[in-house]
Every structure is written in structure tokens, then in C-alpha cells.
Amino acid sequence: MTTGTLIGQEVKRVEDQALITGRGQYVDDLRLPGLLHIAIVRSPYGHAKINNIDVSAAANAPGVVAVFTGADLSEQLGSLPAGWLLDEEATGMKAPEHPPLAIEKVRYVGDAVAAVVGSSPAAASDAVALVEVDYEPLDAVTDAEQATADGAPVVHDDAPGNLAFDWAVGAGDYDAAAAEADVVVSERIVNQRLIPNPMEARGIMADYNAGTEQLTIWTSTQIPHLVRLLFALVTGHPEHKVRVIAPDVGGGFGCKLYLYAEEVICGIIAKNLERPVKWIESRTENYVATTHGRDHIADAEICGTSDGIVTGLKVHVYANLGGYLSTFAPAIPTILFGLMLGGCYKFENLSCQVKGVFTNTTPVDAYRGAGRPEATYVVERMMERYAHEIGRDVLGVRRRNFVRPFKRGHDMPIGVTYDSGNYQGALAAALDKFDYQAFRQEQRDARREGRLLGVGFSTYIEICGMAPSAVAGALGAGAGLWESSTVRVHPTGTVTVFTGTSPHGQGHETTLAQITSSRLGVPMQNIEVVHGDTERHQFGTGTFGSRSLAVGGQALMMSLDKVIEKAKKIAAHEMGVDAKQVRFENGTFYVEDIQEREIPWGDVALGAYWAKNLPDGLEPGLEAVSFFDPQNFTWPFGTHIAVIEIDEVTGETKLNRYVAIDDVGNVINPMIVDGMVHGGIAQGVGQALQECAVYSDDGQLLTGSMMDYAVPTAEDFPTFETGRTVTPTTVNALGAKGAGETGTIAASPAVVNAAVDALKHLGVKHLNMPLSPERMWRTIQDAKEERRARRSAAARRGN
Amino acid sequence: MTTGVTDPFAYHAPATVREASQALSRYRGDAKLLAGGHSLIPMMKLRIASPQAIVDLRNIDDLKGISETDDGGLMIGSMTTYHELITSDLVNSKAQAISEAAAQVADTQVRNWGTIGGSLAHADPAGDLPAVAVALDFQIHASSARSDRTISCDRFFRGYLETALRANEVLTGVSCAASGDGSGSAYVKLANKASHYAIVGVAAAISIDAGGMCTAARIGITGAGPHAVRSRRAERILVGKELTSNVIARAAQRGGAELAGLFNDDVHASAEYREAMTKVYTERAIALAMERASG
């Protein structure tokens, strides 16, 4: 595959020197002469009618340049679009208007109502309180199931029953399977709402040149090209006159994957005032104005034989979408959830129904894993629930139901084809690190000492490498999901790589340079990777769904191949041989068995531009552009094992050990993959143990700051024991499946399974997340109470 | 919805306590003293607090430092940071619960800035130091431009964010007796995972005589109710007895009995859970303090 040696090496990240020495450039580091500052007036109500907005006091406040309401901008701003719409006929899909500034009604706390422009951040912020909005509070609803009940407050008049869609997918005949099954087990499984919390909140700067009509928008985003496209659609400002730049982006985890109201507001205000403007999101705003994740209520049912063969799974979900449809919201709880429910198992009967529901809460969209953690949680939780029910070991049951190892495609009943898999192999590798029998002994000994230990497993699978465009389009995507690259070789032989992926911390500059270096034999320091600027790079899709290497990396490989092919022609011409005879290795062109005939890379690069001795008909220059549209998704998998200890008296739950074996196919930089796995596990364990967004019934976010929302930190974790098996994908030539989301997808069921295992002897069958001390304490108290009651009833019967 | 920008305010950084007190008087209660700032500044950024003026105490040398008093006790200046408490040999040897509590405050950044005086004067219902103040019988020194006085910790915490300090008074420092042979102190807490504030925190100071009898006991509880409280009912069960595990467990059952009906109930923990955990942590604090007293 490669001529060089850097593939698979732990190359230090080239990004880090600048970032850790404070030389990064985030949006808030950018300055322009004459810059104005925007502060947003936001709804304090979950649901209210806007009777009137009086901006006069704010407009006259010191340092205030202008105040804009939704009505002021309604001619220039259309509705924010949902970029993924499910089939209307099959699902009743509703996509209500989403004005960037609310006009008639506010639908969640944080909904933008007006924009104040000031000469300083303080002047704009001070005037926010002076904008007098006459709200008429309405009854609110925050729970997705309650929102579908008769008489629930209606969030959008054109979405009766608050239903955005009612989507179904299935395979086989679940009802028949359940009717024939020895055992049917059901459980209500809640996947609580999470707040993404990137280190850098959002930020936008916009500048308009009235002479050229060019609008430049710097924004902390994962998708600069899609922001430009959607911005043009919403504002009517021509796409070719909009430049979107994502400078350094401090994390996203999916929450910077959309066109946000503030992006069009800032752009249009810059245009109206002909002055540059900046908006920097405060952390408090970020908690309500940036999308949330998860928030599923699932009723799950699993059926099978009494000796451990699972025959079917049924899942009915209420998916909370919040007050409006965010850009990709309809895809997350449907395609990325329902198509995952087969897990790595053989059962053939599946029934899934998902109601997407509007509520008076912050919009919900992708959060690291996006649909797949929710699905994996249901599948892996129900597998252990079923194993407990039939009194069999959780690993034995899994092994019995695993799909057998395959290298070139396995058709799943649900209609998708997994690329390659070896689920037994990953489990075996995990058990090499974790002595299961010894743990069971330790668990028994500990219980005698009054210590509660538990082990939980997650033999997960995920859908990554977003995405084959035709498949995605048929499922509702409003954009192609291919990726593009340009490789530009300069006359001195140095190289600039342009990629349409747009990293926000994952290390693409390093990984893509490693690939380029290995293919061209050019040292890392002679390669520049450029991303995140619509003016420098042709259309690209962005970064999400563990796609940057599996799709973007392959687009790069294609351009590298084209460049090498052309370079070989130039070298062959120079050496007077046929291009087919030319070999290229470690930056040298040579002809096999003819030692003296070899030309270094730099000479060919120079020759391509000097153009004094090119083959007939060959254009000068050395540059290639490629677009890669994958034929399938990729399907990473693995086994994660969590060991937890519960303080029986207080309910405090601690993660003692965590073993993770991931199979992400071929790995370019193991250190970067490990970093992503570690971060993902932290987020997944964070969900299991402590993170939870809580709303009051009237729509106030009760966990609206880091003082109340428990983002995990390093002190909450043991050292993760990570490892890999390697089952390359056939979807791309790199054999890489994607590694950005494994941890979040795998971790939460492993931890909850461990907690249930620790309390199984008390009769506990399921626990909802997060496993807060109080929840665990209450569970233990209730279980003991129930046991006492049972014993005394038995004793009475005995008398 | 706040944008993270405070309301405008005037800033003063006087060099003496007298000037600081005069500044407080001048603004008639609409000025706030700034110590470490880790409670005040977030409140100002959220515009929950919008004082006309900030009186920064950083330049007042009299408020700094840890020293031994003539009778062998501890004197701690109000501007002493948590970090200084944690790393002070004097504090560790004479009043272990202080450094133990300081070490459990928030995170490193906060411990580098936050001060003992700020913690006590702010009187956050879930602050760690107030429980220790109660258990170690802190004498709290306060000065205005005209007079100085000393307030017993038993009369200091009055309500939610409310203390016995007058509007023009500066908390200058605290003093307490040293724990000698046969005495020990401890602070244990169930921390809120988000803020690291105490859902329940309990400090205990125990003295035992050569025969193993408990001669004195003080227990301070934080996090559980509207302000830090002393649990006299638990103390009474301990004093005059040998501290067997049975006795400790009985005392713990009375831990926080003073808060009946007053337990905090919020998104982090119910009143029922706080009440139960107050007992559990009272037991753990007493046991640890006694172990140290015996050691």
C-alpha cells in the first residue's frame, strides 16, 4: 500500500506546538479594525408568545450601534433549514419554520430574540437587559413522551401532537418471534440528555466588503462548506461571494455541525452595517443555545430461547428533538439508531419505531456517536438483561449469538452490509487483558467483605465513514457525503494537501501528512495540510461520523495516486523508458535492475513546472483533485470491559478498571487513535456515571452551568487499558474504519452493565443513567427493603 | 441570559483594613470585598451580584500569613489561600481538618486563589471551611475603621450566605486552639461531581483522655442545610463515653438532627438523601478524628 514508513507510527502531532504555546488562532483571537460586538437577547421562558419588543432604551444606551429584531431582518433571513428530511409519506415528516430570531413565539429557554450591536462586548452586553420583550408565557412541555399526550402544549402549530416524524424500520417478523420465544424480556431504557461541552464554545466573526460584495465569516465549525451553502440558501447572498473560514476549533463533538442562527445573524448584520462584527458565546449561553445530545425514552423488548439464542429485538423510542429541527436532527435517532440495532448478533427479527418529538427544550442533534451510542446502549443492555433472565453467563450468550468472522461483507437482516468483522476476536483480545474467572472470584470475596464489585461488557459495533451519498440521499440527506482533496506539489518538491474535512482537535494535519509523506517520500516538514477555508479548498463535506480518514483519507490517497502517476510519466520520459517500467519508492523514481537510472522526487517536481522536457501532450504542473464517494459505510467494533465498585452505604460508584479493545481497521497513527479512544471513553463513562441535563417542567434548564452539570475530569478515571485488533475494511484502500467515536459508543453500556452486575444479587435488573450516588443508594435501599418484605412474607407463610 | 460580562463597577485596592472598611461605608453596603474572587466574580458575570464597587484586599499585608499564638494555637490571616493551608506544616500539625478540607475544595486553580476568609465570609451553604470552623471552634476576627471584635463560630453563620459580619467589617483572620495529645480532627465529604461543593461535609474534632474517654467533641456540618451548623445532639452522645463503634454509630444517628425539616433539596440530591448521608458522614468523620486522637 505504501512506499514510506510513517504509516502506523506514533508521529507527534504537528498541531500541538502552536496550540500548547498559545499560538493557536481561535475565533476570539481574531481582530479587525472597526470591529463591533454582538450580544444576543435570549428567551428566559421555555414557551411564550412575543407580544411586543421595545428596543428603544437599548438602542439609545451608550456604546450601542444598532439593535435588530426578527421582524427587522425577516426580509433578509429565511428559515434555518433541516438538512436531513425523512420520507414525508412514510413518516409524516414535519419541518416547521425556524426563524433565526424568534418573531411570534419563543420555543425554548435560550431561543434568540434580538441582537444588540455595541462598540465593545460590555456595551452590547449591558444593553441586552434594556431590550424590553413583552412575553406572554405559555404552558411548556419538556418530556418527549408527555409531549405526545393528548392536551400537551403544542410547540409548533403545524406539527400536531408535537410529532416531527414517526419512523419505522424492521426485519423479519418480531411479533411471531416473540410469540414462539421461550423468554421475552422488556425494559424501559432512558438515554438521558447530554450537553456536549466543547472546550471552546461557539464564536463568529463576519466582515463585509461593500466594494466586492464579499462576505467573510469566521466560525467555530466542523463544516465550513456546508455553512457557506446553507448560509447562501437562507440569506440569498450568492454562495460564491461568501467565504467561510474555520480557524482553530476547540472541540465540537458534533455540536458544531450545523448552520446556527448566530451565523446568519452575524453575517447579515455585518452586511447591513458594513462593519465587521463578532459574537462570542459565553459558557452560560452555550448550555442553552448550542445543541444537546441523546434524550431517548426507549421501550425495548428482547426475545429468545431459554438456552441463550436471541431471536428478536423490538424498540419503540420517543426521541426528544427540542424546540426546532437542528440541521441533522432527523437522521440521528432514525438512520444512525435503527440501522444499528442488529449489533454484532445473528438474530433476524427486528422491529423499531421512533417518534421524533418537539418539546420546549434546546434542539437536540448529533453528539459524539450520535444515535449509535443510544442504539448500542439498548442492544448491549438488553443482551445482558436477557442473559440474567435465563440465568446464563453474559459472555456465553454473546458468543452464541455473534455473527461469525467475515472479511468481505456480511448482509444484515435490516438491509445493511457490514464490511468486515471479527467479534469473537475482539472479545478474546479483551479477555487476554482481563481474567474473567479471577474477577468472579474477587467479586465473591469482596461481597463477603461488604464490598460491591461488578463487571460489565459491551461488544459493540458502529456505523462510521459517513457516507455513501446515494444511500444517504435515499434516506433523507440533503447533501452529498463524499469528500474531496487536492494535492499540490510545488516546484521544489514540497507539498500542500487540501482537504474538505475540517478538524477540530483530531490531528488531521498530522495523520494526512503521514499518509502523504509515506506515499511521496517527502519529509513531514515539507508537507502542509490546509483545511477549513472555503476559498482555499473546493467543496468538501467536513468532519463528523468518524469520516475524515475513511472518506477524506481515501480522497487524499486518490489524489496522491494521480500525482504519482503523472510524476512517473515525467520521470520515464527523462530516463528514456516506458512509464510502466518506472518504480517509485521512498521519494525516488527508478527502473528495476538499472541502478544508474534514478531520479529524485524534487527533480521531477521541478521538471513538471520547468516543462522543458515533458512527454508530448502532458500538461505542465503537478497537482491533482479527487472526490471520493464510498460505496458503503465502515463498521468498526470491539469489546469494552468496565469494573466498578459501589459504596453500599452511600451509593457512590467508582470506575476501578476499564479495558478497551477496538477494531478500527488499519491505523495510521496509534497515538492519535489512543487519544480519541481515551476521550471517547471519558465521555461515555461520564454519561454513565454523572452527566445529565435536567429541565424543570416549565422549561428552565436546571443544570445550566459546569457548577451543576458534571463534566468528568481526569480524577474520575483509572488508567484505561487499551488495545486493538485489526480487521481492515474493504471500503477504502487505507483499510481504515474511523476511530473518533468508539469510546462514547461502547462505554455507557459497559459501565451500566457492571453496576447491574454488582447489584444483581439484590434483585436489581436495570438502572437508568447517570448512576448518581443517590440513584444507587435508593436502588440498594429499595432492593433491600423488597428483600426484607419478601422474607417476612415467607416467614409469615411459614408460621 | 447572560453573556459573561459583568455590570460596570468601580475598583479599589486599599493598603489597610481601615481604608477597606471606609470604602465599604462609603458605598453604603453596595460594595463587595474581593478576596480570591472565585465565588464573587462568577456571580458578577451572571449578574446575580452587581456591586457598585469592588474593594480588593490583595494589598493588605495584615491579612496574610499563618502563625502560632502565644498559647500555642493557630492564627490564620483571612487572605491565606487554600494552597497555603494545605502546604503549611503548622496547620497540618495543629489542625489537620483545616488542610484536609482545603485540599478538597474545588480544583487546583481555585485552591491557588481562594482564601479561608473569603470562604467563611461568603458562607456558601455547601462551602467546606465553614464546617471546619464550627468543629475547631474558630474565633473569627473582624475589624471596621473604628473597632475590632472577635466572633465565636457558634454565632457566625446565620443563614443562607448570611453571617454575623456587619456591612462595614472586614474579616481579618481566624484563630483556634491547637490539637494536642489525645485530640484529633477530620473533615470528610460527599462531593457534588460538578462543582465539588459538599452535598454533605462533616468536620469532627475529638479529644480523649488516657483512659480512652471522650472529653470533648465538636461536629460541624455543611452542605446539608441553609448554612453550616454544629451538631450538639451528636456531640452529647460522645462526651464522657468510650468511643466504641456502637457509641459512634449512635451519635451519628443524631448527626444533623438540628437540621430536621431544613435539609436542602435540589437537582443534586434530595433532602432524604442528604439526611441519610449526613449520618453516614458524621460517623466517618468521628471515626477518623478519633483514630487521630488515639494515634
PDB file of C-alpha atoms in Angstrom, chain A residues 38-161:
ATOM      1  CA  ILE A  38     -22.888  41.417  19.189  1.00  0.00           C
ATOM      2  CA  ALA A  39     -24.788  40.199  22.236  1.00  0.00           C
ATOM      3  CA  ILE A  40     -27.944  38.151  21.823  1.00  0.00           C
ATOM      4  CA  VAL A  41     -31.168  38.717  23.731  1.00  0.00           C
ATOM      5  CA  ARG A  42     -32.485  35.265  24.602  1.00  0.00           C
ATOM      6  CA  SER A  43     -35.760  33.908  25.863  1.00  0.00           C
ATOM      7  CA  PRO A  44     -35.938  33.330  29.613  1.00  0.00           C
ATOM      8  CA  TYR A  45     -39.115  31.285  29.033  1.00  0.00           C
ATOM      9  CA  GLY A  46     -39.468  27.748  27.779  1.00  0.00           C
ATOM     10  CA  HIS A  47     -42.554  28.685  25.809  1.00  0.00           C
ATOM     11  CA  ALA A  48     -44.067  32.141  25.333  1.00  0.00           C
ATOM     12  CA  LYS A  49     -45.820  34.354  22.856  1.00  0.00           C
ATOM     13  CA  ILE A  50     -43.983  37.551  21.944  1.00  0.00           C
ATOM     14  CA  ASN A  51     -46.493  40.412  22.125  1.00  0.00           C
ATOM     15  CA  ASN A  52     -44.053  43.221  21.564  1.00  0.00           C
ATOM     16  CA  ILE A  53     -40.351  44.047  21.545  1.00  0.00           C
ATOM     17  CA  ASP A  54     -39.292  47.569  22.518  1.00  0.00           C
ATOM     18  CA  VAL A  55     -35.660  48.201  21.653  1.00  0.00           C
ATOM     19  CA  SER A  56     -35.644  51.986  22.155  1.00  0.00           C
ATOM     20  CA  ALA A  57     -33.894  52.030  25.529  1.00  0.00           C
ATOM     21  CA  ALA A  58     -31.263  49.586  24.330  1.00  0.00           C
ATOM     22  CA  ALA A  59     -30.736  51.440  21.064  1.00  0.00           C
ATOM     23  CA  ASN A  60     -30.082  54.666  22.968  1.00  0.00           C
ATOM     24  CA  ALA A  61     -27.714  53.120  25.502  1.00  0.00           C
ATOM     25  CA  PRO A  62     -24.083  54.261  25.487  1.00  0.00           C
ATOM     26  CA  GLY A  63     -21.917  52.399  23.010  1.00  0.00           C
ATOM     27  CA  VAL A  64     -24.831  50.713  21.244  1.00  0.00           C
ATOM     28  CA  VAL A  65     -24.669  50.956  17.458  1.00  0.00           C
ATOM     29  CA  ALA A  66     -27.834  49.084  16.496  1.00  0.00           C
ATOM     30  CA  VAL A  67     -30.416  46.602  17.707  1.00  0.00           C
ATOM     31  CA  PHE A  68     -32.079  44.098  15.376  1.00  0.00           C
ATOM     32  CA  THR A  69     -35.187  42.008  15.970  1.00  0.00           C
ATOM     33  CA  GLY A  70     -36.512  39.133  13.907  1.00  0.00           C
ATOM     34  CA  ALA A  71     -39.011  41.462  12.252  1.00  0.00           C
ATOM     35  CA  ASP A  72     -36.210  43.862  11.277  1.00  0.00           C
ATOM     36  CA  LEU A  73     -34.341  41.093   9.461  1.00  0.00           C
ATOM     37  CA  SER A  74     -37.247  38.997   8.188  1.00  0.00           C
ATOM     38  CA  GLU A  75     -36.809  40.256   4.610  1.00  0.00           C
ATOM     39  CA  GLN A  76     -33.176  39.168   4.593  1.00  0.00           C
ATOM     40  CA  LEU A  77     -33.324  35.940   6.583  1.00  0.00           C
ATOM     41  CA  GLY A  78     -35.237  32.824   5.666  1.00  0.00           C
ATOM     42  CA  SER A  79     -35.926  29.862   7.893  1.00  0.00           C
ATOM     43  CA  LEU A  80     -32.977  27.822   9.153  1.00  0.00           C
ATOM     44  CA  PRO A  81     -33.171  24.576   7.174  1.00  0.00           C
ATOM     45  CA  ALA A  82     -33.201  20.981   8.310  1.00  0.00           C
ATOM     46  CA  GLY A  83     -30.590  19.338   6.122  1.00  0.00           C
ATOM     47  CA  TRP A  84     -31.977  15.837   6.521  1.00  0.00           C
ATOM     48  CA  LEU A  85     -35.664  15.204   5.875  1.00  0.00           C
ATOM     49  CA  LEU A  86     -37.217  11.761   6.183  1.00  0.00           C
ATOM     50  CA  ASP A  87     -39.711  10.498   3.655  1.00  0.00           C
ATOM     51  CA  GLU A  88     -42.826  12.593   4.194  1.00  0.00           C
ATOM     52  CA  GLU A  89     -45.304   9.976   3.080  1.00  0.00           C
ATOM     53  CA  ALA A  90     -43.889   7.209   5.248  1.00  0.00           C
ATOM     54  CA  THR A  91     -43.105   9.223   8.355  1.00  0.00           C
ATOM     55  CA  GLY A  92     -45.341  12.309   8.272  1.00  0.00           C
ATOM     56  CA  MET A  93     -42.167  14.398   8.409  1.00  0.00           C
ATOM     57  CA  LYS A  94     -42.799  17.967   9.549  1.00  0.00           C
ATOM     58  CA  ALA A  95     -40.154  20.665   9.326  1.00  0.00           C
ATOM     59  CA  PRO A  96     -41.691  23.808  10.806  1.00  0.00           C
ATOM     60  CA  GLU A  97     -40.266  27.255  10.191  1.00  0.00           C
ATOM     61  CA  HIS A  98     -37.203  28.097  12.247  1.00  0.00           C
ATOM     62  CA  PRO A  99     -36.647  31.861  12.189  1.00  0.00           C
ATOM     63  CA  PRO A 100     -33.066  32.758  13.239  1.00  0.00           C
ATOM     64  CA  LEU A 101     -34.556  35.419  15.527  1.00  0.00           C
ATOM     65  CA  ALA A 102     -37.886  34.405  17.020  1.00  0.00           C
ATOM     66  CA  ILE A 103     -40.762  36.560  15.817  1.00  0.00           C
ATOM     67  CA  GLU A 104     -44.097  35.339  17.135  1.00  0.00           C
ATOM     68  CA  LYS A 105     -43.119  32.795  19.716  1.00  0.00           C
ATOM     69  CA  VAL A 106     -40.146  31.536  21.675  1.00  0.00           C
ATOM     70  CA  ARG A 107     -39.881  27.785  21.990  1.00  0.00           C
ATOM     71  CA  TYR A 108     -37.045  27.167  24.460  1.00  0.00           C
ATOM     72  CA  VAL A 109     -35.013  28.979  27.063  1.00  0.00           C
ATOM     73  CA  GLY A 110     -32.185  30.491  25.029  1.00  0.00           C
ATOM     74  CA  ASP A 111     -34.163  30.966  21.810  1.00  0.00           C
ATOM     75  CA  ALA A 112     -32.672  34.087  20.172  1.00  0.00           C
ATOM     76  CA  VAL A 113     -34.989  37.109  20.148  1.00  0.00           C
ATOM     77  CA  ALA A 114     -32.857  40.149  19.264  1.00  0.00           C
ATOM     78  CA  ALA A 115     -29.262  41.095  18.528  1.00  0.00           C
ATOM     79  CA  VAL A 116     -27.596  44.092  20.142  1.00  0.00           C
ATOM     80  CA  VAL A 117     -24.572  45.554  18.372  1.00  0.00           C
ATOM     81  CA  GLY A 118     -22.155  47.558  20.503  1.00  0.00           C
ATOM     82  CA  SER A 119     -18.768  49.156  20.265  1.00  0.00           C
ATOM     83  CA  SER A 120     -17.479  46.729  22.905  1.00  0.00           C
ATOM     84  CA  PRO A 121     -18.615  43.371  24.310  1.00  0.00           C
ATOM     85  CA  ALA A 122     -19.531  45.191  27.534  1.00  0.00           C
ATOM     86  CA  ALA A 123     -21.626  47.853  25.761  1.00  0.00           C
ATOM     87  CA  ALA A 124     -23.565  45.189  23.863  1.00  0.00           C
ATOM     88  CA  SER A 125     -23.988  43.010  26.971  1.00  0.00           C
ATOM     89  CA  ASP A 126     -25.157  45.894  29.147  1.00  0.00           C
ATOM     90  CA  ALA A 127     -27.854  46.804  26.634  1.00  0.00           C
ATOM     91  CA  VAL A 128     -29.275  43.275  26.481  1.00  0.00           C
ATOM     92  CA  ALA A 129     -31.167  43.907  29.701  1.00  0.00           C
ATOM     93  CA  LEU A 130     -32.620  47.101  28.198  1.00  0.00           C
ATOM     94  CA  VAL A 131     -34.421  45.308  25.363  1.00  0.00           C
ATOM     95  CA  GLU A 132     -37.976  45.065  26.639  1.00  0.00           C
ATOM     96  CA  VAL A 133     -39.690  41.956  25.379  1.00  0.00           C
ATOM     97  CA  ASP A 134     -43.356  41.589  26.296  1.00  0.00           C
ATOM     98  CA  TYR A 135     -43.689  37.838  26.703  1.00  0.00           C
ATOM     99  CA  GLU A 136     -46.945  36.035  27.314  1.00  0.00           C
ATOM    100  CA  PRO A 137     -45.854  32.788  28.958  1.00  0.00           C
ATOM    101  CA  LEU A 138     -47.452  29.594  27.650  1.00  0.00           C
ATOM    102  CA  ASP A 139     -47.570  26.128  29.164  1.00  0.00           C
ATOM    103  CA  ALA A 140     -44.409  24.243  28.275  1.00  0.00           C
ATOM    104  CA  VAL A 141     -43.548  20.599  27.784  1.00  0.00           C
ATOM    105  CA  THR A 142     -40.030  19.205  28.085  1.00  0.00           C
ATOM    106  CA  ASP A 143     -40.501  15.425  28.160  1.00  0.00           C
ATOM    107  CA  ALA A 144     -40.821  13.729  24.764  1.00  0.00           C
ATOM    108  CA  GLU A 145     -43.371  11.159  25.863  1.00  0.00           C
ATOM    109  CA  GLN A 146     -45.541  13.701  27.662  1.00  0.00           C
ATOM    110  CA  ALA A 147     -45.372  15.979  24.617  1.00  0.00           C
ATOM    111  CA  THR A 148     -47.212  13.362  22.562  1.00  0.00           C
ATOM    112  CA  ALA A 149     -50.030  13.007  25.096  1.00  0.00           C
ATOM    113  CA  ASP A 150     -53.464  14.463  24.412  1.00  0.00           C
ATOM    114  CA  GLY A 151     -53.732  18.041  25.553  1.00  0.00           C
ATOM    115  CA  ALA A 152     -49.992  18.632  25.732  1.00  0.00           C
ATOM    116  CA  PRO A 153     -48.848  22.170  24.899  1.00  0.00           C
ATOM    117  CA  VAL A 154     -48.232  22.480  21.161  1.00  0.00           C
ATOM    118  CA  VAL A 155     -44.752  23.682  20.230  1.00  0.00           C
ATOM    119  CA  HIS A 156     -45.456  24.185  16.505  1.00  0.00           C
ATOM    120  CA  ASP A 157     -48.996  24.619  15.199  1.00  0.00           C
ATOM    121  CA  ASP A 158     -48.076  22.743  12.023  1.00  0.00           C
ATOM    122  CA  ALA A 159     -46.829  19.709  13.938  1.00  0.00           C
ATOM    123  CA  PRO A 160     -49.915  18.314  15.698  1.00  0.00           C
ATOM    124  CA  GLY A 161     -49.189  16.150  18.712  1.00  0.00           C
TER     125      GLY A 161
END
